[in-house]
Short mmCIF file of C-alpha atoms in Angstrom, two decimals:
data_model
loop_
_atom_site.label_atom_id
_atom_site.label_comp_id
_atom_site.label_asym_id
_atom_site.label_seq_id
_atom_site.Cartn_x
_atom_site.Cartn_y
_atom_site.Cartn_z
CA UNK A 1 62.90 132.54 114.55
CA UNK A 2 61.91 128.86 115.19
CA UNK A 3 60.19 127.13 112.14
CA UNK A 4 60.46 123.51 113.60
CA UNK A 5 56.80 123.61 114.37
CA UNK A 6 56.21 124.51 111.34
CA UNK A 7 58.28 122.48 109.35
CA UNK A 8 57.66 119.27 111.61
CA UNK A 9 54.01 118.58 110.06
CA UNK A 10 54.97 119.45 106.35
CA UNK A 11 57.91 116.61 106.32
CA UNK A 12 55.53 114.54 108.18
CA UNK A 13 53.02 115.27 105.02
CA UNK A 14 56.08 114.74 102.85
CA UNK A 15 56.60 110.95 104.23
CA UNK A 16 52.80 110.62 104.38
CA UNK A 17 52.34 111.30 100.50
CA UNK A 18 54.85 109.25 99.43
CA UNK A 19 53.97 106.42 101.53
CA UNK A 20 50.43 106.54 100.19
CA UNK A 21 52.35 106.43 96.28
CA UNK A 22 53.91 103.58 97.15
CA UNK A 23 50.19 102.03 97.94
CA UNK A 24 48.63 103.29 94.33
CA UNK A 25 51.28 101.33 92.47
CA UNK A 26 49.44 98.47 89.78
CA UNK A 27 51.95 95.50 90.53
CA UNK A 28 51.52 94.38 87.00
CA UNK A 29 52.31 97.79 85.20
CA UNK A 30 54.08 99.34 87.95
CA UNK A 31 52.12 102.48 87.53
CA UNK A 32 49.85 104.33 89.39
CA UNK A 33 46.54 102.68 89.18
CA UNK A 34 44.45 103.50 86.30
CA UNK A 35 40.54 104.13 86.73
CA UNK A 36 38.27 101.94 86.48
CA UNK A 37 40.30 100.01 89.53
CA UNK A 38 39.02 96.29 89.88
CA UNK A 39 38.93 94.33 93.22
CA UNK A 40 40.04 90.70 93.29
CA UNK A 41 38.40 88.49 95.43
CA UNK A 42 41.28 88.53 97.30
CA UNK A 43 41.28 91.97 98.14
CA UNK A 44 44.10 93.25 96.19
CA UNK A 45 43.62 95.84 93.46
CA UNK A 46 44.31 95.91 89.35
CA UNK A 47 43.80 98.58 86.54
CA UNK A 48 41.05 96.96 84.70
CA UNK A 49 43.45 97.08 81.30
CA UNK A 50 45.92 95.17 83.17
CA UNK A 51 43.76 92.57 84.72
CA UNK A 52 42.25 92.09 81.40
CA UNK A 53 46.23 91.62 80.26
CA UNK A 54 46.49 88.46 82.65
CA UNK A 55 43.68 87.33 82.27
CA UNK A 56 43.95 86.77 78.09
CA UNK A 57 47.42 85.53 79.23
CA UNK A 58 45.82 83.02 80.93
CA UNK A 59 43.17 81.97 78.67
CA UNK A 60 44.49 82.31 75.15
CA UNK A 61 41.01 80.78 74.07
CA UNK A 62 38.80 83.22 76.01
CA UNK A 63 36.25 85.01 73.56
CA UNK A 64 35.53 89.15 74.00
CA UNK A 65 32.15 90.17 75.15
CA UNK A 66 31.33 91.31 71.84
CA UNK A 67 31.52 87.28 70.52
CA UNK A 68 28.69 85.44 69.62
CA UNK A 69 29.63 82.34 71.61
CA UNK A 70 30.47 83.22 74.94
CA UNK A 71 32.53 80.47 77.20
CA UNK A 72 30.96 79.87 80.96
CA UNK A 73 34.37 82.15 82.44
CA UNK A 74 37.84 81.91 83.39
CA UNK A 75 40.35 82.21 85.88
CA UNK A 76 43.78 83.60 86.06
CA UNK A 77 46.27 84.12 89.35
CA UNK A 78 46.52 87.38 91.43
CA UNK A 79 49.87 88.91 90.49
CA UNK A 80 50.18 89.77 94.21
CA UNK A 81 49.31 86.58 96.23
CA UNK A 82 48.77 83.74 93.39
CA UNK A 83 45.26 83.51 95.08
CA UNK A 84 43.25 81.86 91.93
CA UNK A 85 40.31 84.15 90.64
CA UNK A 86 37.22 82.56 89.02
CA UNK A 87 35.71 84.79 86.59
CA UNK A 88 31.80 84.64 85.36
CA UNK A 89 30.90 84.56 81.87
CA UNK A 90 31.40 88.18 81.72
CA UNK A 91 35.47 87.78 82.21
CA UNK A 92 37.23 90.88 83.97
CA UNK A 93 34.28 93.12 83.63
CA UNK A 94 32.47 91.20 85.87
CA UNK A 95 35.04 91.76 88.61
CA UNK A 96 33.64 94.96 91.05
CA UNK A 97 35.12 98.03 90.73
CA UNK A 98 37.00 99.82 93.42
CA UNK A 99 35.44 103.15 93.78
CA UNK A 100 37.74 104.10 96.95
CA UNK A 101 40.90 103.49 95.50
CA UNK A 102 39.56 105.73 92.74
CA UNK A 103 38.50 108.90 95.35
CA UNK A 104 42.33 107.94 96.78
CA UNK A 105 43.96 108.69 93.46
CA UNK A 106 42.09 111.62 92.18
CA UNK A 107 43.00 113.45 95.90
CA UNK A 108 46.52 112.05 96.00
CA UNK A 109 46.67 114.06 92.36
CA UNK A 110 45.24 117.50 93.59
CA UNK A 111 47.52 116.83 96.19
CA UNK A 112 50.68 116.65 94.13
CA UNK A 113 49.60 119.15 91.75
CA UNK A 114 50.11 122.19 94.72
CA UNK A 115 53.42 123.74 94.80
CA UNK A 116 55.32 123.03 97.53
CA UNK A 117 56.04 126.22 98.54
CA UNK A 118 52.30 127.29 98.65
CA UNK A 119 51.97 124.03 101.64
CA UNK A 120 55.40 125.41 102.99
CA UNK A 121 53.84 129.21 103.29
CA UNK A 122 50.50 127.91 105.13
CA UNK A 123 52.37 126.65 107.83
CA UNK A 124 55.54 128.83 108.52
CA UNK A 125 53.90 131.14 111.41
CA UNK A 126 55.94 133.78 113.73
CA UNK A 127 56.71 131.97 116.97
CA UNK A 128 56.17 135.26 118.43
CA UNK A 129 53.25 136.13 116.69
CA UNK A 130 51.27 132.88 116.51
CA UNK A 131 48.28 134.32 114.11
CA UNK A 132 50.64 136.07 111.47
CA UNK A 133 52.50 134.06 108.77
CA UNK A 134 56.12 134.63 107.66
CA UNK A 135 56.00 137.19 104.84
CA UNK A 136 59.16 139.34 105.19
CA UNK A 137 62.85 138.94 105.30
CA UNK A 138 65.01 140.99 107.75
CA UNK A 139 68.37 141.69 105.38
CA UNK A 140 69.87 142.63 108.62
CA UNK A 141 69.18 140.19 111.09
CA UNK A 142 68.82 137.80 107.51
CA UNK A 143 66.39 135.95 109.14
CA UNK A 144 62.13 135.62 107.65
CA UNK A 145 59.94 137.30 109.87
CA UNK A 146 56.11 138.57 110.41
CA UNK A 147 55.26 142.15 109.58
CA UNK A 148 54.38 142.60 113.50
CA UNK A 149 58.16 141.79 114.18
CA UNK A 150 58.93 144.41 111.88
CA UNK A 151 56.60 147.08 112.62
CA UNK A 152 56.68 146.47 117.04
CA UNK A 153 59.28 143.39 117.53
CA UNK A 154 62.77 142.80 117.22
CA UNK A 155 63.04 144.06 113.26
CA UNK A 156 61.36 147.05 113.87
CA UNK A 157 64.64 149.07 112.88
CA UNK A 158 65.95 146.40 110.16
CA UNK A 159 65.55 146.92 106.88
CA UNK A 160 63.23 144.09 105.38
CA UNK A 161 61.92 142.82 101.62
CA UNK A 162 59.05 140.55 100.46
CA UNK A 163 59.96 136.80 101.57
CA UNK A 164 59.19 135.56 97.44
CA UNK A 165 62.18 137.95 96.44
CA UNK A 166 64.70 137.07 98.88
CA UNK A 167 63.52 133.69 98.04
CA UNK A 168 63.74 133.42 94.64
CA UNK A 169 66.95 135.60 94.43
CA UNK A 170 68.67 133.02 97.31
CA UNK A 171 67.75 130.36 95.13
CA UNK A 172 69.26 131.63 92.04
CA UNK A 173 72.02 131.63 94.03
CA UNK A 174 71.90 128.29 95.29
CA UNK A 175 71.03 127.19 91.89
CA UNK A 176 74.31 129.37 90.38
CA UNK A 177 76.40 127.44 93.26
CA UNK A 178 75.78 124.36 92.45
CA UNK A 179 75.95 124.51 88.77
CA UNK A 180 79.53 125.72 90.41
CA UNK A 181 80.24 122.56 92.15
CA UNK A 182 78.54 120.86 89.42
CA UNK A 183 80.85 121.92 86.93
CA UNK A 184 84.12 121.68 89.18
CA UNK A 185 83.31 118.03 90.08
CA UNK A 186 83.18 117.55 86.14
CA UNK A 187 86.94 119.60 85.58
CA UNK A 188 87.94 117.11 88.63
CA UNK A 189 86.81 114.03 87.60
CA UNK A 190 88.02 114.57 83.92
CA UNK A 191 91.44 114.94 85.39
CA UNK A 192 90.87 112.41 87.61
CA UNK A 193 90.56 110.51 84.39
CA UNK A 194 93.47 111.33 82.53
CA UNK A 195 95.42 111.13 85.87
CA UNK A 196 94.48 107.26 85.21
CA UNK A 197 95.26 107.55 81.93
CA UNK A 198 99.33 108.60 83.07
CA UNK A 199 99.23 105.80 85.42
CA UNK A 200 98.21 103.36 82.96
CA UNK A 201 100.83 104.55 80.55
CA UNK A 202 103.17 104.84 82.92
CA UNK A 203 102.79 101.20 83.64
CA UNK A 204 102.56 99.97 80.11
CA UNK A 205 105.63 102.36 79.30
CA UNK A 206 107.65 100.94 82.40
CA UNK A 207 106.61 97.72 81.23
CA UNK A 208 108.06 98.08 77.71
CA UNK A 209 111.59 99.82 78.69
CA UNK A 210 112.58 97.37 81.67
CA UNK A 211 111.67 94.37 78.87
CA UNK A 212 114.20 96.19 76.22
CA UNK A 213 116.68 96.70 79.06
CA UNK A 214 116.61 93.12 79.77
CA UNK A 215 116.98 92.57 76.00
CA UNK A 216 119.79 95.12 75.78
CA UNK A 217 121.56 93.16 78.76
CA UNK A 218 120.76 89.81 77.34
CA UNK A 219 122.84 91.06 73.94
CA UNK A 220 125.90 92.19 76.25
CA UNK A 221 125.85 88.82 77.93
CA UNK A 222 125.79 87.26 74.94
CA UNK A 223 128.55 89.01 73.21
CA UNK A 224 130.76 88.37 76.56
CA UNK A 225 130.10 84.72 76.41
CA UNK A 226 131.06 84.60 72.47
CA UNK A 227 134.58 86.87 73.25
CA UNK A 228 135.08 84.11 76.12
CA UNK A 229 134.79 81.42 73.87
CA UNK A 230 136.88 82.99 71.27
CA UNK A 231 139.80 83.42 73.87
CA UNK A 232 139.06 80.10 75.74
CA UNK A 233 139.70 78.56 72.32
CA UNK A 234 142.95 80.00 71.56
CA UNK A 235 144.59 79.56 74.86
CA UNK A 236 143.85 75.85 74.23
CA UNK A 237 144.86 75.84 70.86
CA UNK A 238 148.59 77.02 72.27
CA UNK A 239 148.74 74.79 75.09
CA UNK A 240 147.42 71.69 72.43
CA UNK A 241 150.77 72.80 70.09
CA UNK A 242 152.89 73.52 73.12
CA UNK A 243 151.84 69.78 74.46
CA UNK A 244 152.46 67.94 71.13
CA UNK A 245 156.40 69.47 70.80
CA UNK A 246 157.03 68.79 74.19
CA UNK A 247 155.34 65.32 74.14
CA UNK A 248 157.50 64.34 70.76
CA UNK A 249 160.74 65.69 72.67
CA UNK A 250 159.85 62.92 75.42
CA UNK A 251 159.65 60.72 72.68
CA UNK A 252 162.49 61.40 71.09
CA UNK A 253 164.71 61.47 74.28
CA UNK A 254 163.04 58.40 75.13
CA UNK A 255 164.02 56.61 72.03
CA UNK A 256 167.45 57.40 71.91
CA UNK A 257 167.49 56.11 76.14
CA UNK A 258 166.41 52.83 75.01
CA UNK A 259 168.82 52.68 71.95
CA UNK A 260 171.74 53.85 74.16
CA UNK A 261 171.01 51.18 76.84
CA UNK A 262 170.38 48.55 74.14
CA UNK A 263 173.82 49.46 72.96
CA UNK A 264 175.38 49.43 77.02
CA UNK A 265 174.71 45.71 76.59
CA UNK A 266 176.05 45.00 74.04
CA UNK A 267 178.92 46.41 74.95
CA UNK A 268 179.02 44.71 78.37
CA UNK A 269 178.20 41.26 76.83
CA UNK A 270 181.30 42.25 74.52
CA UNK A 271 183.39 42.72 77.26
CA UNK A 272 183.04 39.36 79.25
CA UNK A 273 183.82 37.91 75.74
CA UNK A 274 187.25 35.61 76.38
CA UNK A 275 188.31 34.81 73.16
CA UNK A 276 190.45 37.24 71.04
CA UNK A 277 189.39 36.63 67.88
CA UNK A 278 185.48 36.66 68.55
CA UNK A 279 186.05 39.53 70.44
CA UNK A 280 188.13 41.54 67.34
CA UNK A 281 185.77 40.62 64.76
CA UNK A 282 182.84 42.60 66.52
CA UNK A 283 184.38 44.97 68.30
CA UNK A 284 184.83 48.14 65.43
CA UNK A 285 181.32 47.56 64.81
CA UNK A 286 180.40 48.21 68.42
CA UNK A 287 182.83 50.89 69.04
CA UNK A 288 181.74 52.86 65.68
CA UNK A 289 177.97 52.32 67.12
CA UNK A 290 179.23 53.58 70.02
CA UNK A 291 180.85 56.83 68.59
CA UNK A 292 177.90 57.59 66.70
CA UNK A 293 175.71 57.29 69.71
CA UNK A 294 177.83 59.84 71.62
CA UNK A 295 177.93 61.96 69.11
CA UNK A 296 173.98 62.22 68.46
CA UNK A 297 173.01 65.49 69.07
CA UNK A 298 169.92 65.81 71.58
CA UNK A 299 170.31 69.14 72.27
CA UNK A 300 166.92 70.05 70.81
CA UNK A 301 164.39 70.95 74.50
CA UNK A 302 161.62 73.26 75.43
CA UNK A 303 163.18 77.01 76.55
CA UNK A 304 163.23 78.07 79.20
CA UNK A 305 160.03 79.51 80.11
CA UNK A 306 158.56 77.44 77.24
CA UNK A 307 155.45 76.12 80.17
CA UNK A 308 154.54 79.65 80.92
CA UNK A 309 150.97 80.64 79.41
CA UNK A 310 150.66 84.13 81.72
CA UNK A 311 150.63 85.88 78.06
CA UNK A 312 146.98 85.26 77.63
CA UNK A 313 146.14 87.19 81.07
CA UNK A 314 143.86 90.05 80.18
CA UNK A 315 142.86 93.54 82.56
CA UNK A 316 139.51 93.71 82.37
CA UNK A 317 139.25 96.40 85.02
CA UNK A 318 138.60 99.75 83.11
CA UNK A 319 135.88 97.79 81.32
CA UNK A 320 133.84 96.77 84.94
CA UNK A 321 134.28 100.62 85.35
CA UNK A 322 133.06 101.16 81.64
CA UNK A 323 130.22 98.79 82.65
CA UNK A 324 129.60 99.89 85.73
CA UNK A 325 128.65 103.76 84.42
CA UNK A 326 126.04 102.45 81.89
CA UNK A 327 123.58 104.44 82.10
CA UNK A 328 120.28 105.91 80.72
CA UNK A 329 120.25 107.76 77.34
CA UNK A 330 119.53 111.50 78.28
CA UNK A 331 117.73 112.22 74.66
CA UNK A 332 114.99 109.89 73.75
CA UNK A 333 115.47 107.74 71.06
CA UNK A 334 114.46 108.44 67.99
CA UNK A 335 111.36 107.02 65.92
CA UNK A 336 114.28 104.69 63.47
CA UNK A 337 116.04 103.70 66.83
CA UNK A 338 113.00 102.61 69.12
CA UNK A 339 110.84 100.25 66.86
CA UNK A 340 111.22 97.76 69.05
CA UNK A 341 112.78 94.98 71.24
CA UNK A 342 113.86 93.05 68.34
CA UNK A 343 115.27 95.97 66.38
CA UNK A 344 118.22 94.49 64.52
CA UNK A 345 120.23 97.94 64.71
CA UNK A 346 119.99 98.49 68.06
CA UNK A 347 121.57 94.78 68.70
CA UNK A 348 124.71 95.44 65.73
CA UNK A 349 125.03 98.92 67.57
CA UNK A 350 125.64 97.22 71.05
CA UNK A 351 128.24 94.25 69.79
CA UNK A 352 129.95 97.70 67.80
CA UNK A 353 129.80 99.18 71.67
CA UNK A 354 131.15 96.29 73.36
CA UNK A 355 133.66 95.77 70.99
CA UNK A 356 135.10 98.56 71.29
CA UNK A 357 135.23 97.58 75.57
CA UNK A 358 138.73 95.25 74.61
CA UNK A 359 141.40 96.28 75.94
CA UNK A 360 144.28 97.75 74.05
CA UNK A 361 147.03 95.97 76.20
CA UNK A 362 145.10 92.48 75.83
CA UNK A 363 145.27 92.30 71.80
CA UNK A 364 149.21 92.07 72.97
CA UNK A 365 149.23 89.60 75.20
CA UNK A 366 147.17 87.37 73.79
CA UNK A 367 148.79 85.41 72.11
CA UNK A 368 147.56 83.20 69.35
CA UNK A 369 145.96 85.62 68.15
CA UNK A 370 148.29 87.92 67.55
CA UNK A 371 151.96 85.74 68.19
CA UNK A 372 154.56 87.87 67.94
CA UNK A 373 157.55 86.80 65.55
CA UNK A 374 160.36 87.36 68.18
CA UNK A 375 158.85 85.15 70.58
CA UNK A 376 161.34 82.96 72.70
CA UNK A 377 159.08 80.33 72.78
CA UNK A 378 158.83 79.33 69.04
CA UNK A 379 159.33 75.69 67.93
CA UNK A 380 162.83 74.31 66.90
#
């Protein structure tokens, strides 16, 4: 069946009535006009109430009809072109009323008042059968038909059933579906939702753990620096004592040179002396000087070996590896252990951690920190 020519003048009607709605509209209340309608001079329309509305606006001092002392008029602005109207002395019930507009608005209501379907029914006809209305449904063919196409056409061997029934029980159906959809789009968008919600948290959770994984890194860092410090200082502490016994050795060795050569010329001058008896009367002196100069013991010098510092290297390479395999704790923490980034337990627990990242063989070789007794390299 074709209903396009029947369905082609009821949407037209459709458009038609709704186009006419929008022309009953009061542009002050936004309603459709209420009776009595008023004309302005300028041709546009107003429900009497709200004319009477703009028009007290307008003239706060304007008396009722009912008042004993009645002004000459008024005026007041249309709300649709600002055209000015000049009222007589008998205000906004002097203003004609628009009987046409009235008629428009009590048909345009009959109008509105008829179902639908009623309008829909008058104009469905059988294509084939241009004088019989649509009244059946074929549940075969499950297609609406006349009762001609049942009884000689195409349906005549279909089984059929009054057009309201099929109608109404179709719509139920319609109606069940899309309470359906309805529903599902609901279940979606509330997961939809709380998707959100996980990405949010997500965010804010990522957030929180990369800035307490920068705070657990900034911790190791710092204990590093501190346990470089700590040996920095005492390799300088040995080479500072090492430096002071060699440097007083110099000095020492250096004194006794310039005594020695002091003595060398004496000795010399004594020598070139050409008298005996000045030269007897100083010369035990000189030669006891000189016997107790040899005889000074400056056997007293660094060891050998005494420069070398290579005690204080340190392997540090099983604790990269220790660092390198830091990883994620597989059980979360636990509500004492996670209060925060500045949890003061959390920071002892990694300087316990990291502590215990020295090496074994390192606490030997040291050095000032643990010298041991035997050492070759002791001070004389």
């Amino acid at each position: 069946m074709n209903f396009a020519v029947g369905l082609k003048p009821l949407l037209a009607e459709a458009r038609s009535m709704e186009s006419l709605e929008k022309q009953l509209i009061c542009p002050i209340c936004l309603e459709m006009f209420t009776k009595p309608v008023v004309i302005l001079p300028c041709q546009h329309n107003l429900c009497r109430k709200c004319a009477n509305d703009v028009f007290q606006a307008s003239n706060p001092l304007w008396q009722s009809r009912g008042s004993s002392a009645v002004p000459s008029g008024g005026r007041f602005r249309c709300p649709s072109c600002r055209h000015e109207v000049v009222l007589d002395r008998h205000g906004v019930y002097g203003l004609q009323r628009n009987l046409l507009v009235e008629n428009i608005i009590d048909i345009y209501k009959q109008e509105s008042a008829r179902p639908l379907h009623a309008k829909a029914e008058q104009h469905l006809m059988c294509e084939e059968h241009e004088d019989e209305r649509i009244n059946i449904y074929c549940l075969r063919c499950e297609a609406p038909t006349c009762s001609l196409c049942k009884v000689f056409g195409a349906h005549k061997d279909c089984e059929v059933a009054p057009l309201p029934a099929v109608y109404q029980r179709q719509k139920s159906e319609l109606s069940d579906g899309i309470a359906m959809l309805v529903a599902g789009n609901d279940r979606i968008q509330a997961i939809i939702t709380q998707m959100e919600e996980i990405c949010h948290t997500i965010e804010e959770n990522g957030r929180r753990q990369k800035q307490h994984l920068g705070l657990r890194f900034d911790a190791l860092y710092g204990i590093l620096e501190e346990r470089k410090k700590e040996l920095l200082q005492s390799i300088a502490a040995e080479q500072e004592a090492k430096l002071q016994r060699v440097r007083g050795l110099i000095r020492q060795y250096g004194d006794h040179l310039e005594a020695s050569s002091k003595l060398v010329e004496s000795a010399i001058q004594a020598m070139e002396e050409p008298q005996m008896a000045v030269y007897l009367q100083h010369s035990k002196e000189l030669l006891k000087k000189i016997t107790d100069m040899s005889k000074a013991s400056m056997s007293s010098r660094p060891e050998p070996g005494y420069e070398n510092m290579d005690h204080f290297s340190i392997n540090v390479d099983h604790v990269a590896e220790m660092l390198r395999t830091i990883e994620f704790q597989t059980e979360p923490l636990g509500e004492d252990e996670g209060d925060g980034p500045g949890d003061g337990s959390e920071a002892a627990a990694d300087e316990e951690r990291l502590d215990s990242l020295e090496v074994p063989e390192a606490a030997e070789d040291v050095g000032p920190r643990q010298k041991p007794a035997s050492s070759p390299h002791g001070q004389h």
